[in-house]
């Protein structure tokens, strides 16, 4: 940014975000995005013996730890706890790893930002893309568990999986654009995100029946407040699709058996996420013109 007659002038980006033009520019740089996703994936497992198997071991480790704790010490009372846990852990891992990677993506690629002209949004998007690749591998663990335990998951509720995944990616992108931009100026942002994710995990119904506990102990109004957590809605949708499936007993452990109830909440979250994406994208774009000077 330079100063001309007392007026601040951006030197690396146009002064205003034009969505259509920016989307076309991102599409023109799609090969850069794909290459960065490939690089993120390769670097993560470079020189490791197990390679991408590490991404599959992550939910397995969570499964073992929480299964032992909530089966033998703090009994959860949830039937088929393995399936319930994996149905929540896998989408949560996508959100957490995607947000952590995206938050530090601009700073981590500082030399690229200062030397090469390309849409800066590609950097957090590449981190999300790498997390999505890991999500694919981790989903294989979930599918294997469903098949090994011969769990009845095939049914109309499976339509919630792509819907929940699309809303999750939309929300993740919106939040990531904000945190990645602020992390350039305020490096504490990355540490705050780590702390926020730690707290966020425990207010999301992954290892316990959050909606039932809140409704039983605090009442329906508290339940509505609890469900304002975006990730609670996403995780519950995955659980309804995969854990709820066609099992009558499992449906009794979820807040509502109706597929339409989950689809409606996801639609509302998707609309809010679109609005949030518009706001954070404008903020990211406005700040991105100064990235080269601040890195």
Tab-separated table of C-alpha atoms in Angstrom:
chain	number	residue	atom	x	y	z
A	1	UNK	CA	0.000	0.000	0.000
A	2	UNK	CA	1.387	3.395	-1.014
A	3	UNK	CA	0.471	6.975	-0.152
A	4	UNK	CA	-0.406	9.424	-2.929
A	5	UNK	CA	-1.408	12.911	-1.864
A	6	UNK	CA	-2.522	11.688	1.549
A	7	UNK	CA	-4.716	8.950	0.007
A	8	UNK	CA	-3.964	5.307	0.695
A	9	UNK	CA	-3.650	3.346	-2.539
A	10	UNK	CA	-3.658	-0.454	-2.713
A	11	UNK	CA	-0.800	-1.750	-4.823
A	12	UNK	CA	-1.568	-5.481	-5.105
A	13	UNK	CA	-5.364	-5.804	-5.439
A	14	UNK	CA	-8.272	-3.777	-6.879
A	15	UNK	CA	-10.036	-1.704	-4.214
A	16	UNK	CA	-13.356	-3.600	-4.248
A	17	UNK	CA	-14.321	-7.269	-4.344
A	18	UNK	CA	-16.423	-8.201	-7.382
A	19	UNK	CA	-17.678	-11.721	-6.775
A	20	UNK	CA	-18.239	-12.764	-10.385
A	21	UNK	CA	-14.866	-11.479	-11.522
A	22	UNK	CA	-13.131	-13.012	-8.504
A	23	UNK	CA	-14.739	-16.402	-9.058
A	24	UNK	CA	-13.564	-16.394	-12.664
A	25	UNK	CA	-10.079	-15.504	-11.489
A	26	UNK	CA	-10.109	-18.352	-8.990
A	27	UNK	CA	-11.237	-20.714	-11.735
A	28	UNK	CA	-8.369	-19.575	-13.962
A	29	UNK	CA	-5.965	-20.401	-11.125
A	30	UNK	CA	-7.518	-23.802	-10.390
A	31	UNK	CA	-4.267	-25.588	-11.297
A	32	UNK	CA	-2.464	-23.579	-8.617
A	33	UNK	CA	-5.088	-24.691	-6.104
A	34	UNK	CA	-4.779	-28.350	-7.108
A	35	UNK	CA	-0.976	-28.211	-6.945
A	36	UNK	CA	-1.059	-26.609	-3.503
A	37	UNK	CA	-3.478	-29.266	-2.240
A	38	UNK	CA	-1.169	-31.941	-3.617
A	39	UNK	CA	1.813	-30.245	-1.984
A	40	UNK	CA	0.018	-29.942	1.378
A	41	UNK	CA	-0.835	-33.642	1.288
A	42	UNK	CA	2.632	-34.787	0.230
A	43	UNK	CA	4.536	-32.584	2.691
A	44	UNK	CA	2.431	-33.792	5.600
A	45	UNK	CA	3.454	-37.407	5.065
A	46	UNK	CA	6.884	-36.867	3.522
A	47	UNK	CA	9.493	-39.391	4.727
A	48	UNK	CA	6.883	-41.213	6.842
A	49	UNK	CA	6.697	-45.002	6.632
A	50	UNK	CA	2.910	-45.283	6.890
A	51	UNK	CA	2.119	-42.279	4.671
A	52	UNK	CA	-1.579	-41.503	4.352
A	53	UNK	CA	-2.342	-44.340	6.770
A	54	UNK	CA	-1.612	-41.805	9.516
A	55	UNK	CA	-4.767	-39.910	8.576
A	56	UNK	CA	-6.748	-43.130	9.038
A	57	UNK	CA	-5.091	-43.835	12.379
A	58	UNK	CA	-6.257	-40.495	13.772
A	59	UNK	CA	-9.950	-41.454	14.171
A	60	UNK	CA	-8.888	-44.934	15.284
A	61	UNK	CA	-6.861	-43.427	18.153
A	62	UNK	CA	-9.803	-41.232	19.169
A	63	UNK	CA	-12.026	-44.284	18.988
A	64	UNK	CA	-9.808	-46.398	21.234
A	65	UNK	CA	-9.323	-43.681	23.866
A	66	UNK	CA	-12.954	-42.588	24.078
A	67	UNK	CA	-14.264	-46.139	23.826
A	68	UNK	CA	-12.194	-47.214	26.839
A	69	UNK	CA	-13.074	-44.099	28.860
A	70	UNK	CA	-16.791	-44.014	28.100
A	71	UNK	CA	-17.312	-47.768	28.226
A	72	UNK	CA	-15.364	-48.800	31.316
A	73	UNK	CA	-14.991	-45.620	33.410
A	74	UNK	CA	-17.614	-43.023	32.469
A	75	UNK	CA	-20.388	-45.121	30.981
A	76	UNK	CA	-22.091	-43.240	28.172
A	77	UNK	CA	-25.113	-45.503	27.960
A	78	UNK	CA	-25.066	-45.206	24.152
A	79	UNK	CA	-25.701	-48.411	22.228
A	80	UNK	CA	-23.198	-49.130	19.437
A	81	UNK	CA	-20.953	-46.400	20.809
A	82	UNK	CA	-18.250	-47.116	18.200
A	83	UNK	CA	-20.532	-46.143	15.321
A	84	UNK	CA	-21.938	-43.137	17.210
A	85	UNK	CA	-18.455	-41.838	17.987
A	86	UNK	CA	-17.034	-42.304	14.481
A	87	UNK	CA	-20.077	-40.654	12.892
A	88	UNK	CA	-19.209	-37.516	14.879
A	89	UNK	CA	-15.416	-37.699	14.941
A	90	UNK	CA	-14.924	-37.899	11.164
A	91	UNK	CA	-16.757	-34.658	10.236
A	92	UNK	CA	-15.282	-32.912	13.289
A	93	UNK	CA	-11.755	-33.880	12.184
A	94	UNK	CA	-12.437	-32.314	8.783
A	95	UNK	CA	-13.544	-29.077	10.419
A	96	UNK	CA	-10.749	-28.917	13.005
A	97	UNK	CA	-7.835	-29.835	10.712
A	98	UNK	CA	-9.195	-27.658	7.913
A	99	UNK	CA	-9.557	-24.624	10.178
A	100	UNK	CA	-6.153	-25.077	11.795
A	101	UNK	CA	-4.411	-25.514	8.450
A	102	UNK	CA	-6.253	-22.628	6.799
A	103	UNK	CA	-5.580	-20.242	9.688
A	104	UNK	CA	-1.813	-20.545	9.265
A	105	UNK	CA	-1.835	-21.005	5.489
A	106	UNK	CA	-1.017	-17.430	4.442
A	107	UNK	CA	1.811	-17.045	6.959
A	108	UNK	CA	3.197	-20.501	6.116
A	109	UNK	CA	3.334	-19.557	2.434
A	110	UNK	CA	4.856	-16.122	3.004
A	111	UNK	CA	7.578	-16.428	0.304
A	112	UNK	CA	4.926	-17.381	-2.253
A	113	UNK	CA	2.733	-14.434	-1.288
A	114	UNK	CA	5.550	-11.909	-1.615
A	115	UNK	CA	6.835	-13.175	-4.986
A	116	UNK	CA	3.893	-14.552	-6.987
A	117	UNK	CA	0.638	-12.876	-8.030
A	118	UNK	CA	-2.400	-15.103	-7.546
A	119	UNK	CA	-5.706	-14.927	-5.637
A	120	UNK	CA	-4.746	-15.201	-1.963
A	121	UNK	CA	-7.960	-17.109	-1.191
A	122	UNK	CA	-6.282	-20.117	-2.791
A	123	UNK	CA	-4.075	-20.555	0.288
A	124	UNK	CA	-6.808	-21.236	2.881
A	125	UNK	CA	-8.767	-23.145	0.226
A	126	UNK	CA	-5.780	-25.424	-0.356
A	127	UNK	CA	-5.594	-26.221	3.362
A	128	UNK	CA	-9.303	-27.058	3.343
A	129	UNK	CA	-8.762	-29.186	0.233
A	130	UNK	CA	-5.982	-31.143	1.945
A	131	UNK	CA	-8.256	-31.695	4.961
A	132	UNK	CA	-10.956	-32.934	2.583
A	133	UNK	CA	-8.530	-35.493	1.152
A	134	UNK	CA	-7.857	-36.749	4.691
A	135	UNK	CA	-11.616	-36.808	5.285
A	136	UNK	CA	-11.906	-39.237	2.390
A	137	UNK	CA	-9.375	-41.597	3.944
A	138	UNK	CA	-10.960	-41.311	7.395
A	139	UNK	CA	-14.378	-42.033	5.925
A	140	UNK	CA	-13.004	-45.423	4.920
A	141	UNK	CA	-12.457	-46.174	8.614
A	142	UNK	CA	-16.068	-45.217	9.325
A	143	UNK	CA	-17.327	-47.340	6.439
A	144	UNK	CA	-15.214	-50.270	7.615
A	145	UNK	CA	-16.717	-49.994	11.113
A	146	UNK	CA	-20.246	-49.970	9.674
A	147	UNK	CA	-19.506	-53.081	7.624
A	148	UNK	CA	-17.616	-54.951	10.351
A	149	UNK	CA	-20.403	-54.406	12.877
A	150	UNK	CA	-23.015	-55.085	10.145
A	151	UNK	CA	-24.718	-51.886	11.188
A	152	UNK	CA	-28.003	-51.040	9.370
A	153	UNK	CA	-27.137	-47.676	7.848
A	154	UNK	CA	-28.495	-48.030	4.304
A	155	UNK	CA	-31.647	-45.965	4.041
A	156	UNK	CA	-33.166	-42.646	2.954
A	157	UNK	CA	-31.339	-40.780	5.763
A	158	UNK	CA	-28.082	-41.125	3.793
A	159	UNK	CA	-29.201	-38.120	1.756
A	160	UNK	CA	-28.160	-36.050	4.776
A	161	UNK	CA	-24.467	-36.955	4.319
A	162	UNK	CA	-23.745	-34.909	1.153
A	163	UNK	CA	-25.973	-32.106	2.410
A	164	UNK	CA	-24.186	-31.970	5.781
A	165	UNK	CA	-20.781	-32.172	4.076
A	166	UNK	CA	-21.623	-29.281	1.728
A	167	UNK	CA	-22.822	-27.105	4.624
A	168	UNK	CA	-19.756	-28.032	6.672
A	169	UNK	CA	-17.407	-26.989	3.861
A	170	UNK	CA	-19.336	-23.760	3.354
A	171	UNK	CA	-19.155	-22.858	7.042
A	172	UNK	CA	-15.510	-23.944	7.270
A	173	UNK	CA	-14.547	-21.768	4.310
A	174	UNK	CA	-16.327	-18.750	5.757
A	175	UNK	CA	-14.583	-19.055	9.128
A	176	UNK	CA	-11.206	-19.907	7.568
A	177	UNK	CA	-11.116	-16.793	5.398
A	178	UNK	CA	-11.511	-14.672	8.515
A	179	UNK	CA	-8.981	-16.497	10.708
A	180	UNK	CA	-6.345	-16.765	7.952
A	181	UNK	CA	-6.531	-13.021	7.251
A	182	UNK	CA	-6.393	-12.015	10.916
A	183	UNK	CA	-3.505	-14.401	11.539
A	184	UNK	CA	-1.324	-12.384	9.150
A	185	UNK	CA	-1.767	-9.259	11.232
A	186	UNK	CA	-2.226	-10.866	14.651
A	187	UNK	CA	-0.171	-14.050	14.989
A	188	UNK	CA	-1.953	-14.962	18.226
A	189	UNK	CA	-4.968	-15.889	16.102
A	190	UNK	CA	-3.598	-19.369	15.419
A	191	UNK	CA	-3.245	-20.091	19.144
A	192	UNK	CA	-6.720	-18.717	19.859
A	193	UNK	CA	-8.166	-20.996	17.183
A	194	UNK	CA	-6.506	-24.025	18.817
A	195	UNK	CA	-8.036	-23.107	22.185
A	196	UNK	CA	-11.422	-22.399	20.624
A	197	UNK	CA	-11.437	-25.791	18.901
A	198	UNK	CA	-10.656	-27.533	22.178
A	199	UNK	CA	-13.683	-25.927	23.853
A	200	UNK	CA	-15.811	-26.294	20.709
A	201	UNK	CA	-15.215	-30.058	20.660
A	202	UNK	CA	-16.753	-30.516	24.097
A	203	UNK	CA	-19.860	-28.441	23.366
A	204	UNK	CA	-20.527	-30.550	20.263
A	205	UNK	CA	-22.363	-33.901	20.716
A	206	UNK	CA	-19.548	-36.196	19.601
A	207	UNK	CA	-18.792	-38.347	22.644
A	208	UNK	CA	-22.050	-37.779	24.528
A	209	UNK	CA	-25.742	-37.220	23.802
A	210	UNK	CA	-25.615	-33.461	24.069
A	211	UNK	CA	-29.120	-32.620	22.891
A	212	UNK	CA	-30.762	-35.138	25.221
A	213	UNK	CA	-28.705	-34.070	28.238
A	214	UNK	CA	-29.450	-30.381	27.691
A	215	UNK	CA	-33.172	-30.954	27.109
A	216	UNK	CA	-33.468	-33.233	30.140
A	217	UNK	CA	-31.526	-31.086	32.601
A	218	UNK	CA	-32.048	-27.528	31.330
A	219	UNK	CA	-35.237	-27.606	29.267
A	220	UNK	CA	-36.261	-26.924	25.649
A	221	UNK	CA	-35.087	-23.291	25.616
A	222	UNK	CA	-31.592	-24.337	26.577
A	223	UNK	CA	-31.738	-26.978	23.846
A	224	UNK	CA	-32.480	-24.314	21.257
A	225	UNK	CA	-29.469	-22.329	22.478
A	226	UNK	CA	-27.339	-25.460	22.368
A	227	UNK	CA	-28.367	-26.094	18.772
A	228	UNK	CA	-27.149	-22.641	17.755
A	229	UNK	CA	-23.734	-24.307	17.637
A	230	UNK	CA	-23.234	-24.839	13.862
A	231	UNK	CA	-21.113	-27.949	14.341
A	232	UNK	CA	-23.760	-29.512	16.579
A	233	UNK	CA	-26.173	-29.428	13.643
A	234	UNK	CA	-23.603	-30.859	11.228
A	235	UNK	CA	-22.544	-33.658	13.582
A	236	UNK	CA	-26.148	-34.519	14.467
A	237	UNK	CA	-26.957	-34.789	10.754
A	238	UNK	CA	-24.067	-37.226	10.229
A	239	UNK	CA	-25.180	-39.210	13.265
A	240	UNK	CA	-28.779	-39.316	12.039
A	241	UNK	CA	-27.649	-40.540	8.624
A	242	UNK	CA	-25.100	-43.137	9.738
A	243	UNK	CA	-25.802	-43.986	13.375
A	244	UNK	CA	-29.559	-43.453	13.260
A	245	UNK	CA	-29.843	-45.231	9.921
A	246	UNK	CA	-32.775	-47.617	10.169
A	247	UNK	CA	-32.212	-48.603	13.817
A	248	UNK	CA	-35.214	-47.819	16.017
A	249	UNK	CA	-33.118	-47.972	19.201
A	250	UNK	CA	-30.548	-45.542	17.795
A	251	UNK	CA	-33.224	-43.093	16.675
A	252	UNK	CA	-34.457	-42.904	20.263
A	253	UNK	CA	-31.046	-41.514	21.276
A	254	UNK	CA	-31.147	-38.633	18.771
A	255	UNK	CA	-33.078	-35.368	19.265
A	256	UNK	CA	-35.531	-35.982	16.401
A	257	UNK	CA	-36.132	-39.005	14.155
A	258	UNK	CA	-37.378	-37.017	11.167
A	259	UNK	CA	-35.027	-36.539	8.216
A	260	UNK	CA	-36.817	-33.299	7.334
A	261	UNK	CA	-35.929	-31.815	10.741
A	262	UNK	CA	-32.207	-32.294	10.087
A	263	UNK	CA	-32.461	-31.154	6.475
A	264	UNK	CA	-34.271	-27.987	7.582
A	265	UNK	CA	-31.602	-27.150	10.141
A	266	UNK	CA	-28.864	-27.764	7.588
A	267	UNK	CA	-30.639	-25.539	5.067
A	268	UNK	CA	-30.846	-22.741	7.640
A	269	UNK	CA	-27.187	-23.187	8.566
A	270	UNK	CA	-26.266	-23.173	4.881
A	271	UNK	CA	-28.063	-19.846	4.357
A	272	UNK	CA	-26.327	-18.297	7.377
A	273	UNK	CA	-22.987	-19.680	6.201
A	274	UNK	CA	-23.456	-18.097	2.776
A	275	UNK	CA	-24.041	-14.726	4.387
A	276	UNK	CA	-21.041	-15.238	6.677
A	277	UNK	CA	-18.929	-16.264	3.680
A	278	UNK	CA	-19.827	-13.046	1.885
A	279	UNK	CA	-18.805	-10.982	4.920
A	280	UNK	CA	-15.549	-12.829	5.618
A	281	UNK	CA	-14.605	-12.960	1.943
A	282	UNK	CA	-14.923	-9.183	1.686
A	283	UNK	CA	-12.841	-8.804	4.852
A	284	UNK	CA	-10.203	-11.237	3.562
A	285	UNK	CA	-10.049	-9.470	0.211
A	286	UNK	CA	-9.731	-6.054	1.818
A	287	UNK	CA	-6.879	-7.234	4.040
A	288	UNK	CA	-5.141	-9.366	1.390
A	289	UNK	CA	-3.764	-6.337	-0.421
A	290	UNK	CA	-1.430	-5.776	2.530
A	291	UNK	CA	-0.317	-9.401	3.048
A	292	UNK	CA	2.975	-8.960	1.190
A	293	UNK	CA	3.909	-5.934	3.295
A	294	UNK	CA	2.951	-7.594	6.590
A	295	UNK	CA	4.710	-10.906	6.056
